Coordinates of C-alpha atoms in Angstrom, one line a residue:
X1 CA 22.3 1.6 23.0
X2 CA 24.9 4.3 22.0
X3 CA 26.2 2.1 19.2
X4 CA 22.6 1.5 17.9
X5 CA 22.0 5.3 17.9
X6 CA 25.3 5.9 16.0
X7 CA 24.4 3.2 13.4
X8 CA 21.0 4.9 12.8
X9 CA 22.6 8.4 12.4
X10 CA 25.2 7.1 9.9
X11 CA 22.4 5.3 8.0
X12 CA 20.2 8.3 7.9
X13 CA 23.0 10.5 6.6
X14 CA 23.9 8.0 3.9
X15 CA 20.3 7.8 2.7
X16 CA 20.0 11.6 2.7
X17 CA 23.1 11.8 0.5
X18 CA 21.6 9.2 -1.9
X19 CA 18.4 11.2 -2.1
X20 CA 20.3 14.4 -2.9
X21 CA 22.2 12.8 -5.7
X22 CA 19.0 11.3 -7.2
X23 CA 17.1 14.6 -7.2
X24 CA 20.1 16.9 -8.2
X25 CA 22.1 15.0 -10.8
X26 CA 25.3 16.4 -12.1
X27 CA 24.8 18.7 -15.1
X28 CA 27.2 19.2 -18.0
X29 CA 30.3 21.3 -17.4
X30 CA 32.4 23.2 -19.9
X31 CA 34.6 21.1 -22.2
X32 CA 32.3 18.1 -22.1
X33 CA 30.1 16.7 -24.9
X34 CA 26.8 18.2 -23.8
X35 CA 23.3 17.3 -25.0
X36 CA 20.4 19.7 -24.7
X37 CA 16.6 18.9 -24.4
X38 CA 14.8 18.5 -27.7
X39 CA 11.6 20.0 -26.3
X40 CA 11.5 23.6 -25.1
X41 CA 9.7 24.7 -22.0
X42 CA 6.8 26.1 -24.0
X43 CA 6.3 23.1 -26.3
X44 CA 2.7 21.9 -26.6
X45 CA 1.6 18.5 -27.8
X46 CA -1.4 16.6 -29.3
X47 CA -2.3 13.3 -27.6
X48 CA -4.2 10.6 -29.4
X49 CA -5.8 8.1 -27.1
X50 CA -6.8 4.7 -28.6
X51 CA -8.5 2.1 -26.3
X52 CA -8.4 -1.4 -27.9
X53 CA -8.5 -5.1 -26.9
X54 CA -5.2 -5.6 -28.8
X55 CA -2.1 -5.4 -26.7
X56 CA 0.0 -4.6 -29.8
X57 CA 0.5 -0.9 -30.6
X58 CA -1.8 0.2 -33.4
X59 CA 0.0 1.6 -36.5
X60 CA -0.2 5.3 -37.2
X61 CA -2.3 4.9 -40.3
X62 CA -4.8 2.7 -38.4
X63 CA -5.1 5.2 -35.6
X64 CA -5.9 7.9 -38.1
X65 CA -8.9 5.9 -39.4
X66 CA -10.1 5.0 -35.9
X67 CA -12.4 7.2 -33.8
X68 CA -9.5 8.1 -31.4
X69 CA -10.0 10.6 -28.7
X70 CA -7.7 13.5 -29.5
X71 CA -6.5 16.1 -26.9
X72 CA -5.2 19.1 -28.7
X73 CA -2.6 21.7 -27.7
X74 CA -1.8 20.2 -24.3
X75 CA 1.1 21.5 -22.3
X76 CA 3.1 18.6 -20.9
X77 CA 4.8 20.9 -18.4
X78 CA 1.5 21.6 -16.7
X79 CA -0.7 19.2 -14.7
X80 CA -4.1 18.7 -16.4
X81 CA -7.0 16.2 -16.3
X82 CA -9.4 15.1 -19.0
X83 CA -12.5 13.0 -18.6
X84 CA -12.5 10.4 -21.4
X85 CA -15.6 8.5 -22.6
X86 CA -15.2 5.9 -25.3
X87 CA -17.0 3.0 -26.9
X88 CA -15.5 -0.3 -25.9
X89 CA -15.7 -3.7 -27.7
X90 CA -18.4 -6.0 -26.3
X91 CA -15.7 -8.6 -25.5
X92 CA -14.7 -6.4 -22.6
X93 CA -17.8 -7.5 -20.8
X94 CA -16.7 -11.1 -21.3
X95 CA -13.5 -10.5 -19.4
X96 CA -11.4 -9.5 -22.4
X97 CA -8.5 -7.2 -21.5
X98 CA -8.5 -3.6 -22.6
X99 CA -5.4 -1.5 -23.4
X100 CA -4.8 2.2 -24.0
X101 CA -2.3 3.2 -26.6
X102 CA -1.2 6.9 -26.3
X103 CA 0.4 8.6 -29.3
X104 CA 2.1 12.0 -28.5
X105 CA 3.3 14.4 -31.1
X106 CA 4.2 18.1 -31.4
X107 CA 1.1 20.3 -31.6
X108 CA -0.1 20.6 -35.2
X109 CA 2.0 17.7 -36.5
X110 CA 0.4 14.5 -37.9
X111 CA 1.1 11.0 -36.6
X112 CA 0.7 9.4 -40.0
X113 CA 4.0 8.6 -41.8
X114 CA 2.4 9.7 -45.1
X115 CA 1.9 13.2 -43.8
X116 CA 4.3 16.0 -45.1
X117 CA 4.7 17.2 -41.5
X118 CA 5.6 13.8 -40.2
X119 CA 8.9 13.6 -38.2
X120 CA 9.9 10.4 -36.5
X121 CA 11.5 12.4 -33.6
X122 CA 8.2 14.2 -33.0
X123 CA 6.1 11.1 -32.3
X124 CA 6.2 9.1 -29.1
X125 CA 4.1 6.0 -28.2
X126 CA 3.2 4.8 -24.7
X127 CA 0.9 1.9 -23.9
X128 CA -0.8 0.8 -20.7
X129 CA -3.4 -1.8 -19.7
X130 CA -6.7 -0.1 -19.0
X131 CA -8.3 -3.0 -17.2
X132 CA -7.3 -5.8 -14.8
X133 CA -9.0 -8.8 -13.4
X134 CA -10.0 -8.7 -9.7
X135 CA -12.3 -10.6 -7.3
X136 CA -15.2 -8.7 -5.8
X137 CA -15.1 -7.6 -2.2
X138 CA -17.6 -10.3 -1.1
X139 CA -15.8 -13.1 -2.9
X140 CA -16.3 -16.4 -1.1
X141 CA -18.3 -14.8 1.7
X142 CA -21.9 -15.5 2.7
X143 CA -24.5 -14.8 5.5
X144 CA -24.1 -17.8 7.7
X145 CA -27.7 -17.8 9.1
X146 CA -29.5 -17.6 5.8
X147 CA -31.8 -20.4 5.0
X148 CA -30.1 -23.1 2.9
X149 CA -32.9 -23.3 0.4
X150 CA -33.0 -19.6 0.0
X151 CA -29.3 -19.4 -0.5
X152 CA -29.4 -22.2 -3.1
X153 CA -32.2 -20.5 -5.0
X154 CA -30.4 -17.2 -4.9
X155 CA -27.3 -18.8 -6.2
X156 CA -29.2 -20.4 -9.1
X157 CA -30.8 -17.0 -9.9
X158 CA -27.4 -15.3 -9.7
X159 CA -25.9 -17.9 -12.1
X160 CA -28.7 -17.3 -14.6
X161 CA -28.4 -13.5 -14.2
X162 CA -24.6 -13.7 -14.8
X163 CA -25.1 -15.9 -17.8
X164 CA -27.3 -13.2 -19.3
X165 CA -24.8 -10.5 -18.4
X166 CA -21.9 -12.4 -19.9
X167 CA -20.0 -12.4 -16.6
X168 CA -18.0 -15.2 -15.0
X169 CA -20.1 -17.7 -13.0
X170 CA -17.4 -19.8 -11.4
X171 CA -15.9 -17.3 -8.8
X172 CA -13.2 -16.2 -11.3
X173 CA -12.1 -12.6 -11.2
X174 CA -13.8 -10.2 -13.6
X175 CA -12.8 -7.0 -15.3
X176 CA -12.1 -3.8 -13.4
X177 CA -11.5 -0.5 -15.2
X178 CA -8.8 1.9 -14.0
X179 CA -10.4 5.1 -12.7
X180 CA -7.5 7.1 -14.1
X181 CA -4.5 6.8 -16.4
X182 CA -1.5 9.0 -15.8
X183 CA 1.0 10.0 -18.6
X184 CA 4.2 11.2 -17.0
X185 CA 6.4 13.7 -18.8
X186 CA 10.0 14.3 -17.5
X187 CA 10.1 18.1 -17.3
X188 CA 13.8 19.0 -17.4
X189 CA 15.7 21.7 -19.2
X190 CA 19.3 20.9 -18.1
X191 CA 22.2 20.0 -20.3
X192 CA 24.0 16.7 -19.4
X193 CA 27.3 15.1 -20.3
X194 CA 26.5 12.5 -22.9
X195 CA 29.0 10.2 -21.2
X196 CA 27.3 10.5 -17.8
X197 CA 23.5 10.9 -18.3
X198 CA 21.3 10.7 -15.2
X199 CA 19.0 8.2 -17.1
X200 CA 19.1 6.3 -20.3
X201 CA 18.2 8.9 -22.9
X202 CA 17.3 8.5 -26.6
X203 CA 19.1 11.1 -28.7
X204 CA 18.6 13.1 -31.9
X205 CA 21.9 13.1 -33.8
X206 CA 23.7 13.1 -30.3
X207 CA 23.1 16.8 -29.9
X208 CA 19.7 16.7 -28.2
X209 CA 18.0 14.1 -25.9
X210 CA 14.4 13.3 -26.7
X211 CA 11.6 13.9 -24.3
X212 CA 10.6 11.1 -22.0
X213 CA 7.0 10.0 -21.7
X214 CA 6.0 7.0 -19.6
X215 CA 2.9 5.5 -17.9
X216 CA 2.7 3.0 -15.0
X217 CA 0.1 1.5 -12.8
X218 CA 2.6 1.3 -9.9
X219 CA 0.8 4.0 -8.0
X220 CA -2.7 2.4 -8.3
X221 CA -4.2 0.5 -5.4
X222 CA -7.5 -1.4 -5.3
X223 CA -9.6 1.7 -4.7
X224 CA -8.4 3.1 -8.0
X225 CA -10.3 0.4 -9.9
X226 CA -14.0 0.1 -10.5
X227 CA -15.8 -3.0 -11.8
X228 CA -17.0 -3.0 -15.3
X229 CA -20.8 -2.8 -14.8
X230 CA -23.0 -5.4 -16.5
X231 CA -24.6 -4.5 -19.8
X232 CA -28.2 -3.3 -19.6
X233 CA -30.8 -3.3 -22.4
X234 CA -30.2 0.4 -23.2
X235 CA -26.4 0.2 -22.8
X236 CA -24.3 1.8 -25.5
X237 CA -21.0 -0.1 -24.6
X238 CA -19.3 3.1 -23.3
X239 CA -16.8 3.3 -20.5
X240 CA -15.3 6.4 -18.7
X241 CA -11.9 7.1 -17.1
X242 CA -9.8 10.2 -16.2
X243 CA -6.7 10.9 -18.2
X244 CA -4.0 12.8 -16.3
X245 CA -1.0 14.7 -17.8
X246 CA 1.6 14.8 -15.0
X247 CA 5.0 16.5 -15.3
X248 CA 7.7 15.2 -13.0
X249 CA 11.3 16.2 -12.4
X250 CA 14.3 14.1 -13.5
X251 CA 14.8 13.1 -9.8
X252 CA 11.2 11.9 -9.4
X253 CA 11.5 10.0 -12.6
X254 CA 14.7 8.3 -11.4
X255 CA 13.0 7.5 -8.1
X256 CA 10.0 6.1 -10.0
X257 CA 12.2 3.8 -12.1
X258 CA 13.9 2.5 -8.9
X259 CA 10.5 1.8 -7.3
X260 CA 9.4 -0.1 -10.4
X261 CA 12.5 -2.2 -10.3
X262 CA 12.3 -2.8 -6.6
X263 CA 8.6 -3.9 -6.6
X264 CA 9.2 -6.1 -9.7
X265 CA 12.0 -7.8 -7.7
X266 CA 9.8 -8.2 -4.7
X267 CA 7.3 -10.1 -6.9
X268 CA 9.7 -12.2 -8.9
X269 CA 12.4 -12.9 -6.3
X270 CA 10.5 -13.0 -3.0
X271 CA 7.1 -14.1 -4.3
X272 CA 5.1 -11.2 -2.9
X273 CA 1.6 -10.7 -4.3
X274 CA -0.2 -7.5 -5.2
X275 CA -1.9 -7.7 -1.8
X276 CA 1.5 -7.7 0.0
X277 CA 2.7 -4.7 -2.0
X278 CA -0.4 -2.5 -1.8
X279 CA 0.5 -1.1 1.7
X280 CA 3.9 -0.1 0.3
X281 CA 2.2 1.7 -2.6
X282 CA -0.1 3.6 -0.3
X283 CA 2.9 4.7 1.8
X284 CA 5.0 5.7 -1.2
X285 CA 2.4 7.3 -3.5
X286 CA -0.5 8.1 -1.2
X287 CA 1.1 11.5 -0.5
X288 CA 3.4 14.1 -2.0
X289 CA 7.2 14.0 -1.8
X290 CA 7.5 16.3 1.3
X291 CA 5.1 14.1 3.2
X292 CA 7.0 11.0 2.0
X293 CA 10.3 12.4 3.3
X294 CA 8.6 13.2 6.6
X295 CA 7.3 9.7 6.7
X296 CA 10.8 8.4 6.1
X297 CA 12.1 10.5 9.1
X298 CA 9.2 9.2 11.3
X299 CA 9.9 5.6 10.2
X300 CA 13.6 5.9 11.1
X301 CA 12.7 7.3 14.6
X302 CA 10.0 4.8 15.0
X303 CA 12.3 1.9 14.1
X304 CA 15.0 3.2 16.5
X305 CA 12.6 3.6 19.5
X306 CA 10.9 0.3 18.7
X307 CA 14.3 -1.5 18.7
X308 CA 15.4 0.1 21.9
X309 CA 12.0 -0.7 23.5
X310 CA 12.3 -4.3 22.3
X311 CA 15.9 -4.7 23.6
X312 CA 15.1 -3.3 27.0
X313 CA 11.9 -5.2 27.3
X314 CA 13.7 -8.5 26.6
X315 CA 16.4 -7.6 29.1
X316 CA 13.8 -6.7 31.8
X317 CA 11.9 -10.0 31.5
X318 CA 15.1 -12.0 31.2
X319 CA 16.5 -10.7 34.5
X320 CA 13.2 -10.7 36.4
X321 CA 13.2 -13.2 39.2
X322 CA 10.0 -12.1 41.2
X323 CA 6.8 -11.0 39.5
X324 CA 5.3 -9.2 42.5
X325 CA 3.3 -6.2 41.2
X326 CA 3.0 -7.6 37.6
X327 CA -0.5 -8.4 36.5
X328 CA -0.7 -12.1 35.5
X329 CA -4.0 -11.6 33.7
X330 CA -2.5 -8.7 31.7
X331 CA 0.3 -10.9 30.5
X332 CA -2.1 -13.7 29.7
X333 CA -4.4 -11.3 27.8
X334 CA -1.5 -9.9 25.8
X335 CA -0.6 -13.5 24.8
X336 CA -4.2 -14.3 23.9
X337 CA -4.6 -11.1 22.0
X338 CA -1.4 -11.8 20.0
X339 CA -2.7 -15.3 19.1
X340 CA -6.1 -14.0 18.0
X341 CA -4.7 -11.2 15.9
X342 CA -2.2 -13.6 14.3
X343 CA -5.0 -16.1 13.4
X344 CA -7.2 -13.3 12.2
X345 CA -4.5 -11.9 9.8
X346 CA -3.9 -15.4 8.5
X347 CA -7.6 -16.0 7.9
X348 CA -8.3 -12.7 6.1
X349 CA -5.6 -13.2 3.5
X350 CA -5.6 -9.4 3.0
X351 CA -2.5 -8.5 5.1
X352 CA 1.1 -8.5 3.8
X353 CA 3.3 -11.4 4.9
X354 CA 5.6 -8.8 6.6
X355 CA 2.9 -7.7 9.0
X356 CA 2.0 -11.4 9.7
X357 CA 5.7 -12.1 10.3
X358 CA 6.1 -9.3 12.8
X359 CA 2.9 -10.3 14.6
X360 CA 4.3 -13.9 14.8
X361 CA 7.5 -12.6 16.5
X362 CA 5.3 -10.6 18.9
X363 CA 3.3 -13.8 19.7
X364 CA 6.5 -15.8 20.4
X365 CA 7.8 -13.1 22.8
X366 CA 4.4 -12.9 24.6
X367 CA 4.4 -16.7 24.9
X368 CA 7.8 -16.6 26.5
X369 CA 6.6 -13.9 29.0
X370 CA 3.5 -15.9 29.9
X371 CA 5.5 -19.0 30.4
X372 CA 7.8 -17.2 32.8
X373 CA 4.9 -15.7 34.8
X374 CA 2.8 -19.0 35.0
X375 CA 5.7 -21.2 35.9
X376 CA 7.1 -18.9 38.6
X377 CA 7.7 -21.0 41.8
X378 CA 8.5 -18.2 44.2
X379 CA 5.5 -17.3 46.3
X380 CA 6.5 -14.3 48.4
X381 CA 4.0 -11.9 50.0
X382 CA 4.2 -9.5 47.1
X383 CA 3.3 -12.2 44.6
X384 CA 0.3 -13.4 46.6
X385 CA -0.9 -9.8 47.2
X386 CA -0.6 -9.1 43.5
X387 CA -2.6 -12.2 42.5
X388 CA -5.4 -11.2 44.9
X389 CA -5.8 -7.7 43.4
X390 CA -5.4 -9.1 39.9
X391 CA -8.2 -11.5 40.4
X392 CA -10.4 -8.8 41.9
X393 CA -9.8 -6.5 38.9
X394 CA -10.3 -9.0 36.2
X395 CA -13.6 -10.2 37.8
X396 CA -15.2 -6.7 37.5
X397 CA -13.7 -6.1 34.1
X398 CA -14.9 -9.3 32.5
X399 CA -18.4 -8.9 33.8
X400 CA -18.6 -5.5 31.9
X401 CA -16.8 -6.5 28.7
X402 CA -18.0 -10.0 27.9
X403 CA -21.7 -9.0 27.2
X404 CA -20.5 -6.2 24.9
X405 CA -18.2 -8.5 22.9
X406 CA -21.0 -11.2 22.7
X407 CA -23.5 -8.6 21.5
X408 CA -21.3 -7.4 18.8
X409 CA -20.6 -11.0 17.7
X410 CA -24.3 -11.7 17.3
X411 CA -24.7 -8.5 15.4
X412 CA -21.9 -9.4 13.0
X413 CA -23.4 -12.9 12.6
X414 CA -26.8 -11.5 11.6
X415 CA -25.8 -8.6 9.3
X416 CA -22.3 -9.2 7.9
X417 CA -21.1 -11.9 5.5
X418 CA -18.4 -14.3 6.5
X419 CA -16.4 -17.1 4.8
X420 CA -17.2 -19.7 7.5
X421 CA -18.1 -20.1 11.1
X422 CA -14.4 -20.1 12.1
X423 CA -13.9 -16.8 10.2
X424 CA -16.9 -15.3 12.1
X425 CA -15.5 -16.5 15.5
X426 CA -12.0 -15.3 15.0
X427 CA -13.2 -12.0 13.5
X428 CA -15.4 -11.4 16.5
X429 CA -12.6 -12.1 18.9
X430 CA -10.2 -9.8 16.9
X431 CA -12.8 -7.0 17.0
X432 CA -13.0 -7.4 20.7
X433 CA -9.2 -7.1 21.0
X434 CA -9.1 -4.0 18.8
X435 CA -12.0 -2.3 20.6
X436 CA -11.2 -3.2 24.2
X437 CA -7.5 -4.1 24.3
X438 CA -6.6 -0.8 26.1
X439 CA -9.1 -1.7 28.8
X440 CA -7.0 -4.6 29.9
X441 CA -4.4 -2.2 31.2
X442 CA -6.9 -1.6 34.1
X443 CA -5.8 -4.6 36.2
X444 CA -2.2 -3.4 36.2
X445 CA -3.3 0.1 37.1
X446 CA -5.5 -1.3 39.9
X447 CA -2.5 -3.3 41.3
X448 CA -0.3 -0.2 41.2
X449 CA -2.9 1.7 43.1
X450 CA -3.4 -1.0 45.8
X451 CA 0.4 -1.5 46.2
X452 CA 1.1 2.2 46.3
X453 CA 4.1 1.6 44.1
X454 CA 5.3 1.4 40.5
X455 CA 8.9 0.3 41.2
X456 CA 8.1 -3.2 39.7
X457 CA 7.2 -1.7 36.2
X458 CA 9.6 -2.0 33.2
X459 CA 10.3 1.8 33.0
X460 CA 12.9 1.9 30.3
X461 CA 10.8 -0.1 27.7
X462 CA 7.8 2.0 28.6
X463 CA 9.8 5.2 28.2
X464 CA 10.9 4.2 24.7
X465 CA 7.3 3.2 23.8
X466 CA 6.1 6.6 25.0
X467 CA 8.7 8.3 22.7
X468 CA 7.5 6.1 19.9
X469 CA 3.9 7.1 20.5
X470 CA 4.9 10.8 20.7
X471 CA 6.7 10.5 17.3
X472 CA 3.7 8.7 15.8
X473 CA 1.3 11.4 17.1
X474 CA 3.4 14.3 15.9
X475 CA 3.8 13.0 12.4
X476 CA 0.2 11.9 12.1
X477 CA -0.8 15.5 11.5

């Protein structure tokens, strides 16, 4: 245990040093070839926003002729939001992809190469997809007790309706619009050694580094998209989103690049889908940097206590010869609960493979515990007394919980859509585990009360789990 704690301390110190180097890169010292920022702190810009179905960047001349949305005199060093309404091509309602091309130039300058004020170092172009294709939340789900004829008629009407609206009719994903687009500006005024820049700069005559603008959908999760609503008779083909100007530090930009590379590698090398990566996005970008660092500290402590609890729990059950005082029904319930949750996570297809894998390990361990308890051959007085109290407690408990679980299952069947009867059954059981799992601690408490002893309990694993709960509760605020 001491070695494990030492490893965690060394790892935590190393990560802290890496974070410090990321957010506080080495600046240029005297005698070096230094490059200064091209933009001053007070520099303002004009931003031309051009939504189009073409993924290729539109030429400057063409942008001038288009009815582009122009944001004048914007300070890239200050956070600002702008509600943008634009007229989209009808093809967007037939699942054509939509892109946003952003042209940034110094305030008052023209983006046309023919203009006398044009300067190639003053114009920057960033492009980002504005739509993506997603399934609806009720994809492949139905009300199981609906009349078959009624369902068939509804499906036929739905098909005709979707034909009229120009939307997909074969369960394919359809267009979802991003609720907001963020343009990031690296707000940094330090001078750097041209031989050791913190990031890959572009230079103007190797005396100044050019400003860095970028946009990414890395931070967006499913809730940040909205379906493109069907066209109505009085529709004017307009869509709306929020444009954000977001300044970030050089350290945050370097961290963002690392996140983009890491998530890209997860997708290409490990085959993870967007569904698997979404919880990581919510953890990394669902809060500010200070909360993220606190979350990292909590995660390290959580991992440490979880590992120690796991290690001591395995040791306790491995060396246990007599199970007097241990609730057999509690062990069996934990095994059944692990199996139900594992099947439920597999059926929903909405949980990352990492979570499913961890639950699979938990199920294997619970199976091993249950096997040891059930196959125990020693029948001493303590074991027989424990089984008597255990049977008595579970009798009263099941009579109270079974009707509640059955009632909720019937309610779910009547009012909620499901993919199949199996999905309904496994979801009902999983909801029962989530709602009443803690109640199944009652048999063990009842046994402890009757035996007037807790010496048979695995105290070290329970102590580490208590520390884990304390850490989770503290950092939840």
